[in-house]
């Protein structure tokens, strides 16, 4: 008999990958309030994301691409998949009665969810961007879902109010995204690092594929819609020219998908920075603080990066309204610092 190849033997003894369900249960004791409520909530997100993934994969075959001819609160055209994804997440969370409030890019106002299970209300509110990068759907490019979770601040014997949603980003207890890309991934944090799970479509199960995600120590990608160049603040125009200079490891590489989730995910893995500055058309930028910037900023910081609005930390911005916008710079710490310096000096 041939001697066993030690490389193959090692392969066979490799521990099986952990499923997302197992990981959630194993880590639920990290919370101050480990009642299992947050675990159930993450499981509901997992389930809804599979339903959205299924539909996104069929786009082009069934009548799900294109516009609804309606506009949302931010004055943007709603796509059919925006509305579908919103309904799927809303139903998954409402039917399971695991949150006391729901807010979404696709809803004008927050939704109060009362629990009929017992007299006490649930303790968490969720804010979501059900389909991020929806202008990409018609072209079969990657889209995502972003979510942000807070523990309510009002008394749990009353229905939720606006103050439960308008909390600063630093109060988030969990945040994450689903990327419907070449493969489908769910990436999230509860403040103890960032972990990424890849969906095995044959089994319908997410497996831990990217444990403890961190930005590389340096980066060379910048992601910005340069078509708006003439409408950008002076500091950003200078920064773009700096990125293009042939000096000290530059020019940097320019990559922009137009889907925050996809652009952020690439920059997290390869090392880079995402910019959506103020423009003449959108003086406060375009991205929404509560369900786009705060959750992505939380993930960025947990992965060793940073996120600012050019003046300060995104997670410390005071919130005034549900659909509030902010300029957004997010990625490798050193690169975000460079941008902040360009903005300060201009
Ligand atoms: P959404 O599809 O949820 O409205 O978000 C789109 C956002 C963001 O994902 C993306 O990076 C940015 O808008 C793209 O904006 P521009 O087309 O102005 O570059
Ligand atoms: Mn979005
Ligand atoms: Mn959206």
Short mmCIF file of C-alpha atoms and ligand atoms in Angstrom, two decimals:
data_model
loop_
_atom_site.label_atom_id
_atom_site.label_comp_id
_atom_site.label_asym_id
_atom_site.label_seq_id
_atom_site.Cartn_x
_atom_site.Cartn_y
_atom_site.Cartn_z
CA UNK A 1 0.00 0.00 0.00
CA UNK A 2 1.27 3.48 -0.87
CA UNK A 3 2.10 5.73 2.11
CA UNK A 4 -0.62 8.32 2.78
CA UNK A 5 0.10 11.69 1.18
CA UNK A 6 0.34 14.00 4.24
CA UNK A 7 -1.11 16.92 2.24
CA UNK A 8 -4.21 14.91 1.33
CA UNK A 9 -4.53 13.51 4.83
CA UNK A 10 -4.56 17.07 6.16
CA UNK A 11 -7.26 18.01 3.68
CA UNK A 12 -9.49 15.17 4.85
CA UNK A 13 -9.17 16.07 8.51
CA UNK A 14 -10.05 19.76 7.93
CA UNK A 15 -12.87 20.89 10.23
CA UNK A 16 -16.17 21.48 8.40
CA UNK A 17 -17.09 25.12 7.89
CA UNK A 18 -19.42 26.60 10.45
CA UNK A 19 -22.90 27.57 9.28
CA UNK A 20 -24.27 31.04 9.92
CA UNK A 21 -26.94 29.54 12.20
CA UNK A 22 -24.31 27.79 14.32
CA UNK A 23 -22.16 30.93 14.45
CA UNK A 24 -25.07 33.10 15.60
CA UNK A 25 -25.95 30.71 18.43
CA UNK A 26 -22.31 30.23 19.49
CA UNK A 27 -21.77 33.98 19.76
CA UNK A 28 -25.03 35.10 21.32
CA UNK A 29 -23.45 35.30 24.80
CA UNK A 30 -21.36 38.28 23.64
CA UNK A 31 -24.34 40.56 24.32
CA UNK A 32 -25.17 42.21 27.56
CA UNK A 33 -28.76 41.08 27.03
CA UNK A 34 -28.41 37.52 25.79
CA UNK A 35 -32.06 36.54 25.59
CA UNK A 36 -31.71 35.08 22.11
CA UNK A 37 -33.83 37.90 20.67
CA UNK A 38 -31.01 39.33 18.55
CA UNK A 39 -30.12 35.83 17.35
CA UNK A 40 -33.70 35.28 16.21
CA UNK A 41 -33.58 38.62 14.43
CA UNK A 42 -30.36 37.72 12.58
CA UNK A 43 -31.93 34.40 11.60
CA UNK A 44 -34.95 36.21 10.13
CA UNK A 45 -32.59 38.43 8.08
CA UNK A 46 -30.82 35.30 6.86
CA UNK A 47 -34.11 33.80 5.73
CA UNK A 48 -35.34 36.96 3.98
CA UNK A 49 -32.01 37.36 2.21
CA UNK A 50 -32.39 33.89 0.69
CA UNK A 51 -35.81 34.82 -0.70
CA UNK A 52 -34.46 38.07 -2.20
CA UNK A 53 -31.44 36.21 -3.57
CA UNK A 54 -33.75 33.73 -5.27
CA UNK A 55 -35.67 36.55 -6.97
CA UNK A 56 -32.55 38.54 -7.92
CA UNK A 57 -31.18 35.40 -9.60
CA UNK A 58 -34.31 35.12 -11.74
CA UNK A 59 -34.18 38.77 -12.91
CA UNK A 60 -34.32 38.71 -16.70
CA UNK A 61 -36.43 35.53 -16.76
CA UNK A 62 -39.50 36.80 -14.94
CA UNK A 63 -41.13 40.22 -14.99
CA UNK A 64 -39.19 41.63 -12.04
CA UNK A 65 -36.79 44.09 -13.63
CA UNK A 66 -37.63 47.69 -14.40
CA UNK A 67 -39.38 50.52 -12.68
CA UNK A 68 -42.68 50.60 -10.76
CA UNK A 69 -43.10 54.18 -12.06
CA UNK A 70 -43.37 55.33 -8.42
CA UNK A 71 -40.90 57.47 -6.47
CA UNK A 72 -39.78 56.99 -2.88
CA UNK A 73 -39.25 59.52 -0.08
CA UNK A 74 -35.80 60.44 -1.46
CA UNK A 75 -37.40 61.31 -4.81
CA UNK A 76 -35.83 58.29 -6.48
CA UNK A 77 -37.58 55.98 -8.88
CA UNK A 78 -38.56 52.70 -7.19
CA UNK A 79 -37.60 49.56 -9.07
CA UNK A 80 -39.82 46.47 -8.88
CA UNK A 81 -37.08 44.67 -6.97
CA UNK A 82 -36.79 47.55 -4.47
CA UNK A 83 -40.44 47.04 -3.59
CA UNK A 84 -40.19 43.25 -3.58
CA UNK A 85 -37.11 43.21 -1.32
CA UNK A 86 -38.76 45.68 1.05
CA UNK A 87 -41.85 43.48 1.35
CA UNK A 88 -39.82 40.32 1.93
CA UNK A 89 -37.75 41.81 4.76
CA UNK A 90 -40.75 43.58 6.29
CA UNK A 91 -42.88 40.42 6.30
CA UNK A 92 -40.08 38.22 7.63
CA UNK A 93 -39.57 40.59 10.55
CA UNK A 94 -43.21 41.47 11.24
CA UNK A 95 -44.57 37.92 10.99
CA UNK A 96 -41.97 36.61 13.44
CA UNK A 97 -42.67 39.49 15.83
CA UNK A 98 -39.02 39.90 16.69
CA UNK A 99 -38.63 43.64 16.26
CA UNK A 100 -40.73 46.45 17.67
CA UNK A 101 -40.05 48.80 14.77
CA UNK A 102 -39.06 48.78 11.11
CA UNK A 103 -37.78 51.63 8.92
CA UNK A 104 -36.73 51.44 5.32
CA UNK A 105 -35.54 53.50 2.38
CA UNK A 106 -38.74 52.44 0.63
CA UNK A 107 -41.15 53.60 3.39
CA UNK A 108 -41.92 57.26 4.13
CA UNK A 109 -42.22 56.67 7.87
CA UNK A 110 -41.20 54.00 10.39
CA UNK A 111 -43.57 51.12 11.06
CA UNK A 112 -44.60 50.28 14.64
CA UNK A 113 -44.78 46.54 15.28
CA UNK A 114 -46.73 45.41 18.30
CA UNK A 115 -46.27 42.00 19.76
CA UNK A 116 -49.36 39.87 20.34
CA UNK A 117 -47.29 37.11 21.99
CA UNK A 118 -47.38 38.68 25.43
CA UNK A 119 -47.91 42.12 26.88
CA UNK A 120 -44.32 43.25 26.58
CA UNK A 121 -42.92 44.64 23.33
CA UNK A 122 -39.78 43.46 21.62
CA UNK A 123 -36.57 45.34 22.23
CA UNK A 124 -34.97 45.94 18.84
CA UNK A 125 -35.64 48.23 15.88
CA UNK A 126 -34.24 47.66 12.42
CA UNK A 127 -33.51 50.10 9.60
CA UNK A 128 -32.84 48.78 6.12
CA UNK A 129 -31.91 49.62 2.57
CA UNK A 130 -33.69 46.59 1.08
CA UNK A 131 -31.98 46.82 -2.30
CA UNK A 132 -28.86 48.89 -2.64
CA UNK A 133 -27.53 49.76 -6.09
CA UNK A 134 -30.91 49.04 -7.65
CA UNK A 135 -30.02 50.96 -10.82
CA UNK A 136 -27.72 47.98 -11.55
CA UNK A 137 -30.50 45.39 -11.70
CA UNK A 138 -31.30 45.78 -15.39
CA UNK A 139 -27.65 45.15 -16.27
CA UNK A 140 -27.07 42.05 -14.11
CA UNK A 141 -24.46 43.80 -11.94
CA UNK A 142 -24.16 43.23 -8.19
CA UNK A 143 -26.70 44.64 -5.74
CA UNK A 144 -27.07 44.37 -1.97
CA UNK A 145 -29.17 44.80 1.17
CA UNK A 146 -27.95 46.86 4.16
CA UNK A 147 -29.30 46.59 7.72
CA UNK A 148 -28.77 48.41 10.99
CA UNK A 149 -30.11 47.28 14.40
CA UNK A 150 -30.58 49.25 17.64
CA UNK A 151 -31.92 48.42 21.05
CA UNK A 152 -34.90 50.67 21.74
CA UNK A 153 -34.39 53.58 24.12
CA UNK A 154 -38.04 54.10 25.08
CA UNK A 155 -39.83 52.00 27.66
CA UNK A 156 -40.69 48.50 26.40
CA UNK A 157 -44.32 48.67 27.57
CA UNK A 158 -45.09 51.32 24.93
CA UNK A 159 -45.03 51.29 21.13
CA UNK A 160 -41.75 52.53 19.62
CA UNK A 161 -41.32 56.19 18.78
CA UNK A 162 -39.06 58.21 16.50
CA UNK A 163 -36.32 58.49 19.14
CA UNK A 164 -35.78 54.71 18.96
CA UNK A 165 -34.79 55.09 15.31
CA UNK A 166 -32.97 58.43 15.47
CA UNK A 167 -30.06 57.15 17.52
CA UNK A 168 -26.43 57.89 16.77
CA UNK A 169 -24.58 55.18 14.83
CA UNK A 170 -22.38 54.41 17.85
CA UNK A 171 -25.46 52.86 19.51
CA UNK A 172 -25.88 50.18 16.84
CA UNK A 173 -25.89 46.67 18.30
CA UNK A 174 -25.52 44.95 14.94
CA UNK A 175 -25.17 45.90 11.30
CA UNK A 176 -24.43 44.15 8.07
CA UNK A 177 -25.12 43.62 4.41
CA UNK A 178 -25.99 40.94 1.93
CA UNK A 179 -24.14 41.07 -1.38
CA UNK A 180 -25.93 39.43 -4.30
CA UNK A 181 -22.79 39.12 -6.40
CA UNK A 182 -20.85 36.41 -8.18
CA UNK A 183 -21.70 34.49 -5.05
CA UNK A 184 -24.11 35.64 -2.35
CA UNK A 185 -22.57 36.73 0.94
CA UNK A 186 -23.89 37.90 4.28
CA UNK A 187 -21.39 40.03 6.21
CA UNK A 188 -22.19 41.36 9.67
CA UNK A 189 -20.85 42.70 12.94
CA UNK A 190 -22.19 42.86 16.46
CA UNK A 191 -19.23 44.95 17.61
CA UNK A 192 -16.88 41.97 17.96
CA UNK A 193 -15.23 42.07 14.52
CA UNK A 194 -16.67 41.43 11.08
CA UNK A 195 -17.51 37.99 9.74
CA UNK A 196 -18.54 37.00 6.23
CA UNK A 197 -20.65 33.99 5.19
CA UNK A 198 -21.07 32.64 1.66
CA UNK A 199 -24.28 30.99 0.48
CA UNK A 200 -23.96 27.50 -0.91
CA UNK A 201 -26.88 27.70 -3.38
CA UNK A 202 -27.19 23.93 -3.69
CA UNK A 203 -27.87 23.57 0.04
CA UNK A 204 -29.38 27.00 0.74
CA UNK A 205 -26.96 27.39 3.66
CA UNK A 206 -24.57 30.24 4.52
CA UNK A 207 -21.09 29.06 5.65
CA UNK A 208 -18.42 31.08 7.45
CA UNK A 209 -15.98 31.82 4.61
CA UNK A 210 -14.40 35.12 5.73
CA UNK A 211 -13.75 35.04 9.50
CA UNK A 212 -12.59 38.22 11.23
CA UNK A 213 -12.41 40.43 8.12
CA UNK A 214 -9.85 43.26 8.22
CA UNK A 215 -8.77 45.81 5.61
CA UNK A 216 -5.25 45.24 4.24
CA UNK A 217 -2.82 47.59 6.03
CA UNK A 218 -2.62 49.85 2.97
CA UNK A 219 -4.88 50.41 -0.01
CA UNK A 220 -4.72 51.81 -3.53
CA UNK A 221 -8.30 51.83 -4.83
CA UNK A 222 -10.53 54.90 -4.90
CA UNK A 223 -14.23 54.57 -5.71
CA UNK A 224 -16.16 57.67 -6.69
CA UNK A 225 -18.57 58.74 -9.41
CA UNK A 226 -16.09 60.97 -11.23
CA UNK A 227 -18.80 62.12 -13.64
CA UNK A 228 -19.73 64.61 -10.90
CA UNK A 229 -16.16 66.01 -10.81
CA UNK A 230 -17.07 69.61 -11.59
CA UNK A 231 -19.69 69.60 -8.82
CA UNK A 232 -17.34 68.34 -6.07
CA UNK A 233 -15.78 70.44 -3.27
CA UNK A 234 -12.29 71.77 -4.03
CA UNK A 235 -10.60 69.35 -1.60
CA UNK A 236 -12.10 66.32 -3.36
CA UNK A 237 -11.07 67.62 -6.80
CA UNK A 238 -7.51 67.94 -5.45
CA UNK A 239 -7.67 64.47 -3.89
CA UNK A 240 -8.71 62.95 -7.24
CA UNK A 241 -5.74 64.61 -8.96
CA UNK A 242 -3.50 63.30 -6.12
CA UNK A 243 -4.85 59.74 -6.72
CA UNK A 244 -3.95 60.10 -10.41
CA UNK A 245 -0.41 61.40 -9.85
CA UNK A 246 2.49 59.16 -10.82
CA UNK A 247 4.37 59.35 -7.50
CA UNK A 248 5.01 57.38 -4.28
CA UNK A 249 2.98 54.30 -5.16
CA UNK A 250 0.38 56.23 -7.14
CA UNK A 251 -1.57 56.41 -9.44
CA UNK A 252 -4.21 54.58 -7.45
CA UNK A 253 -6.72 52.37 -9.23
CA UNK A 254 -10.21 53.71 -9.87
CA UNK A 255 -13.11 51.24 -9.38
CA UNK A 256 -16.79 52.19 -9.12
CA UNK A 257 -19.79 49.89 -9.47
CA UNK A 258 -22.46 52.33 -8.25
CA UNK A 259 -23.62 49.95 -5.55
CA UNK A 260 -22.28 50.92 -2.12
CA UNK A 261 -22.39 47.32 -0.85
CA UNK A 262 -20.34 46.00 -3.78
CA UNK A 263 -17.88 48.90 -3.76
CA UNK A 264 -17.41 48.68 0.02
CA UNK A 265 -16.96 44.90 -0.08
CA UNK A 266 -14.29 45.11 -2.78
CA UNK A 267 -12.43 47.86 -0.94
CA UNK A 268 -12.58 45.91 2.32
CA UNK A 269 -10.97 42.90 0.66
CA UNK A 270 -8.48 44.68 -1.61
CA UNK A 271 -7.85 47.91 0.31
CA UNK A 272 -9.48 51.11 -0.83
CA UNK A 273 -11.74 54.00 -0.11
CA UNK A 274 -15.31 54.89 -1.14
CA UNK A 275 -16.30 58.53 -1.58
CA UNK A 276 -19.72 60.14 -2.02
CA UNK A 277 -19.07 63.85 -1.41
CA UNK A 278 -21.48 66.75 -1.37
CA UNK A 279 -22.25 67.94 -4.89
CA UNK A 280 -23.93 71.04 -6.26
CA UNK A 281 -27.07 68.93 -6.82
CA UNK A 282 -26.89 67.20 -3.40
CA UNK A 283 -25.22 69.56 -0.87
CA UNK A 284 -25.54 66.89 1.85
CA UNK A 285 -24.32 64.13 -0.42
CA UNK A 286 -26.60 61.42 -1.69
CA UNK A 287 -26.29 58.53 0.74
CA UNK A 288 -28.66 58.13 3.68
CA UNK A 289 -27.14 58.21 7.15
CA UNK A 290 -29.38 55.77 8.98
CA UNK A 291 -29.63 52.76 6.70
CA UNK A 292 -26.61 53.20 4.40
CA UNK A 293 -23.76 55.14 6.07
CA UNK A 294 -24.12 54.16 9.75
CA UNK A 295 -24.20 50.38 9.18
CA UNK A 296 -21.35 50.51 6.64
CA UNK A 297 -19.36 52.83 8.96
CA UNK A 298 -19.82 50.37 11.87
CA UNK A 299 -18.51 47.52 9.69
CA UNK A 300 -15.64 49.67 8.42
CA UNK A 301 -14.47 50.57 11.93
CA UNK A 302 -14.84 46.97 13.09
CA UNK A 303 -12.63 45.90 10.17
CA UNK A 304 -9.90 48.35 11.24
CA UNK A 305 -10.95 51.15 8.87
CA UNK A 306 -12.69 54.49 9.24
CA UNK A 307 -15.74 56.42 8.01
CA UNK A 308 -16.22 60.19 8.12
CA UNK A 309 -18.29 62.95 6.55
CA UNK A 310 -15.09 64.99 6.04
CA UNK A 311 -15.57 66.76 9.39
CA UNK A 312 -15.96 63.94 11.87
CA UNK A 313 -16.84 60.34 12.54
CA UNK A 314 -20.03 59.14 10.81
CA UNK A 315 -21.06 57.14 13.89
CA UNK A 316 -21.21 60.30 16.00
CA UNK A 317 -23.42 62.39 13.72
CA UNK A 318 -26.63 63.59 15.38
CA UNK A 319 -29.68 62.26 13.65
CA UNK A 320 -32.63 64.48 12.88
CA UNK A 321 -34.73 62.57 10.43
CA UNK A 322 -35.16 59.08 9.03
CA UNK A 323 -34.02 59.81 5.49
CA UNK A 324 -31.21 62.23 6.40
CA UNK A 325 -28.27 62.36 3.97
CA UNK A 326 -24.58 62.88 4.55
CA UNK A 327 -21.34 63.08 2.58
CA UNK A 328 -19.53 59.77 3.06
CA UNK A 329 -15.85 58.74 3.00
CA UNK A 330 -15.16 55.19 4.08
CA UNK A 331 -12.32 52.68 3.81
CA UNK A 332 -8.72 52.07 4.89
CA UNK A 333 -7.92 54.32 7.85
CA UNK A 334 -4.90 56.02 6.26
CA UNK A 335 -6.78 56.74 3.03
CA UNK A 336 -9.76 58.27 4.85
CA UNK A 337 -7.32 60.42 6.81
CA UNK A 338 -5.78 61.67 3.55
CA UNK A 339 -9.23 62.68 2.29
CA UNK A 340 -10.07 64.47 5.56
CA UNK A 341 -6.77 66.40 5.24
CA UNK A 342 -7.52 67.44 1.65
CA UNK A 343 -10.95 68.69 2.73
CA UNK A 344 -9.52 70.60 5.72
CA UNK A 345 -6.79 72.27 3.70
CA UNK A 346 -9.00 73.43 0.83
P1 LIG B 1 -29.97 52.82 -3.76
O1 LIG B 1 -29.97 51.91 -4.94
O2 LIG B 1 -30.30 52.08 -2.48
O3 LIG B 1 -30.79 54.06 -3.94
O4 LIG B 1 -28.47 53.29 -3.47
C1 LIG B 1 -27.68 53.79 -4.50
C2 LIG B 1 -26.52 54.51 -3.90
C3 LIG B 1 -25.30 53.66 -3.63
O5 LIG B 1 -25.48 52.30 -3.54
C4 LIG B 1 -24.39 53.97 -4.79
O6 LIG B 1 -23.06 53.87 -4.43
C5 LIG B 1 -24.78 55.35 -5.17
O7 LIG B 1 -26.11 55.51 -4.81
C6 LIG B 1 -24.62 55.57 -6.64
O8 LIG B 1 -24.96 56.86 -6.92
P2 LIG B 1 -24.53 57.55 -8.30
O9 LIG B 1 -25.30 56.85 -9.37
O10 LIG B 1 -24.93 58.98 -8.12
O11 LIG B 1 -23.04 57.38 -8.45
MN1 LIG B 2 -28.57 52.29 -1.24
MN1 LIG B 3 -32.04 50.97 -2.04
#
